[in-house]
Short mmCIF file of C-alpha atoms in Angstrom, two decimals:
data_model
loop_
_atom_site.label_atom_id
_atom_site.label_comp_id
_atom_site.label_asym_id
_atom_site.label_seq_id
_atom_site.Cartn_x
_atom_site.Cartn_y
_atom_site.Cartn_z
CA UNK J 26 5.47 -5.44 -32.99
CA UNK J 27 6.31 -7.18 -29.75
CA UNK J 28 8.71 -3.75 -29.04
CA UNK J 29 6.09 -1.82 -29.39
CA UNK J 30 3.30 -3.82 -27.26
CA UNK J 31 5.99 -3.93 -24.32
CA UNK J 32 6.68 -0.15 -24.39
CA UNK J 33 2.77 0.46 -24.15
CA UNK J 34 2.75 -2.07 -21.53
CA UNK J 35 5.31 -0.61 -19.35
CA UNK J 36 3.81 2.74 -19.86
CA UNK J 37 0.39 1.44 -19.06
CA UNK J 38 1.81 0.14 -15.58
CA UNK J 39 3.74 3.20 -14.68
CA UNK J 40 0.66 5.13 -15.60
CA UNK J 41 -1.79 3.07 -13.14
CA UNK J 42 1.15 3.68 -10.70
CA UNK J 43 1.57 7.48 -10.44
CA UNK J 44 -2.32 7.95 -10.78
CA UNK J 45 -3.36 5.57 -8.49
CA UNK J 46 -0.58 7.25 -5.74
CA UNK J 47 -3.11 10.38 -5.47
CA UNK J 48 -6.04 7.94 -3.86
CA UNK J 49 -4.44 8.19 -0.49
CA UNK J 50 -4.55 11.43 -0.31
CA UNK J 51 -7.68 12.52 -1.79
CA UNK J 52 -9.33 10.06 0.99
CA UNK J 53 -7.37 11.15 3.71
CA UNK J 54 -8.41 14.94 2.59
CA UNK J 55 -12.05 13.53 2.44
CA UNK J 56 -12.10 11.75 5.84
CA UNK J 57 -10.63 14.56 7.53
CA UNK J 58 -12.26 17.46 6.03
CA UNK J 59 -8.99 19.31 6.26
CA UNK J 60 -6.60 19.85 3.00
CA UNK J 61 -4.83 22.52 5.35
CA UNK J 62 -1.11 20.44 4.50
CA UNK J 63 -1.20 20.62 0.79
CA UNK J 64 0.15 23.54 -1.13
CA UNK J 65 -2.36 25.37 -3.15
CA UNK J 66 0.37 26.64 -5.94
CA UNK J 67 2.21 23.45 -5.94
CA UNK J 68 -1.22 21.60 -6.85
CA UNK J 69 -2.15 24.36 -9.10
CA UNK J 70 1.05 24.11 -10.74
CA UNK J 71 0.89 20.41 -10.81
CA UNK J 72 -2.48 20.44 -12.25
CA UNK J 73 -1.39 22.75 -15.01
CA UNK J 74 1.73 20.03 -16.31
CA UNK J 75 -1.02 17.55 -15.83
CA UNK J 76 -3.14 19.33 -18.36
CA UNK J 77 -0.28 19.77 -20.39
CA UNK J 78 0.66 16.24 -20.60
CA UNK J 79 -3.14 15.49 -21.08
CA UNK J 80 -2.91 18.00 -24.41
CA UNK J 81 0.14 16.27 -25.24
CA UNK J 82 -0.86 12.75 -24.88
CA UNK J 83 -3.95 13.80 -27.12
CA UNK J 84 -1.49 15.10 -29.82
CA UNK J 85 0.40 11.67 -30.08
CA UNK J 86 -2.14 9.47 -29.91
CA UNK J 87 -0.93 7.38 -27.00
CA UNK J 88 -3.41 6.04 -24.51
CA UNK J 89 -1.20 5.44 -21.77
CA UNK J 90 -0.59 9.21 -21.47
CA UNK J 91 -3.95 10.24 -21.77
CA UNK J 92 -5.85 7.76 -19.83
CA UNK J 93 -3.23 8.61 -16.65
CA UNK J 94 -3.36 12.10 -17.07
CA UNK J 95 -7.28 12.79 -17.47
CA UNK J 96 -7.56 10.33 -14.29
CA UNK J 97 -4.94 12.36 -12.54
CA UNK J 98 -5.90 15.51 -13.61
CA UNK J 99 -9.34 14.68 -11.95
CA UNK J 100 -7.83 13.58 -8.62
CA UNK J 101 -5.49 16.85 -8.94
CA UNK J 102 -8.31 18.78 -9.14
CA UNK J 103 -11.01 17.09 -6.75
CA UNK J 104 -8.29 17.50 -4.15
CA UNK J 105 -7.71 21.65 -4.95
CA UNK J 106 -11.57 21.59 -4.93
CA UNK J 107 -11.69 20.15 -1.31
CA UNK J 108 -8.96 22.25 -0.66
CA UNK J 109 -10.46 25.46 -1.52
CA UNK J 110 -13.80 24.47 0.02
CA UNK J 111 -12.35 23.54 3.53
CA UNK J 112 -10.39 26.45 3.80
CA UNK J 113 -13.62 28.88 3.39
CA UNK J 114 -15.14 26.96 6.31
CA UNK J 115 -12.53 27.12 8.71
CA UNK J 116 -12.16 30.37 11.09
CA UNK J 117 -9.06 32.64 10.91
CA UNK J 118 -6.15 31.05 12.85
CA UNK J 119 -5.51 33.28 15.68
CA UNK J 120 -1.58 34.21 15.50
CA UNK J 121 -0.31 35.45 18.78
CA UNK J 122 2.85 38.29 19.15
CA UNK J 123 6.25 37.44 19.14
CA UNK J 124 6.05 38.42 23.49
CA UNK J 125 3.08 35.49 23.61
CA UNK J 126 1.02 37.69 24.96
CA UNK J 127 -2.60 38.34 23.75
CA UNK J 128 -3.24 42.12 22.55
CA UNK J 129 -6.59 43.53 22.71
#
């Protein structure tokens, strides 16, 4: 019994751990209105093995896993939401020729 209520613990504190790592970020993204660093597919693909370990979690019964991974699913996903949104409002980047010179 004791086994088990230190596995869950340890699990519970890892879980706070990774979830709570994706704060930083989702203020900084936030503050400066700009998600312009973070890879779209890798978040999308993240997202996705979050969801999957959400399902899983679910499957097994074990609270640890699904507590961190709705909560970090929903950070995930509020960050590829501001991502998506900032990137409509910025203007196209203009790119200039390999001779840096300006074609019209």
């Amino acid at each position: 019994m004791a086994a088990g209520l230190f596995t869950e613990s340890v699990g519970s504190v890892a879980a706070v751990c990774t979830t709570s790592a994706f704060l930083p970020q989702l203020i900084r993204v936030w503050r400066r209105k700009s998600a312009e660093d973070i890879s779209l597919s890798m978040f999308l693909l993240f997202s996705t093995g979050v969801g999957l370990w959400l399902v899983y979690g679910l499957r097994i019964d074990s609270f640890p896993i699904i507590a961190a991974n709705a909560v970090t699913l929903a950070l995930a996903v509020a960050i590829l939401v501001l991502k998506l949104r900032y990137a409509s409002r910025r203007p196209a980047s203009i790119r200039l020729p390999s001779s840096g010179k300006i074609e019209v």
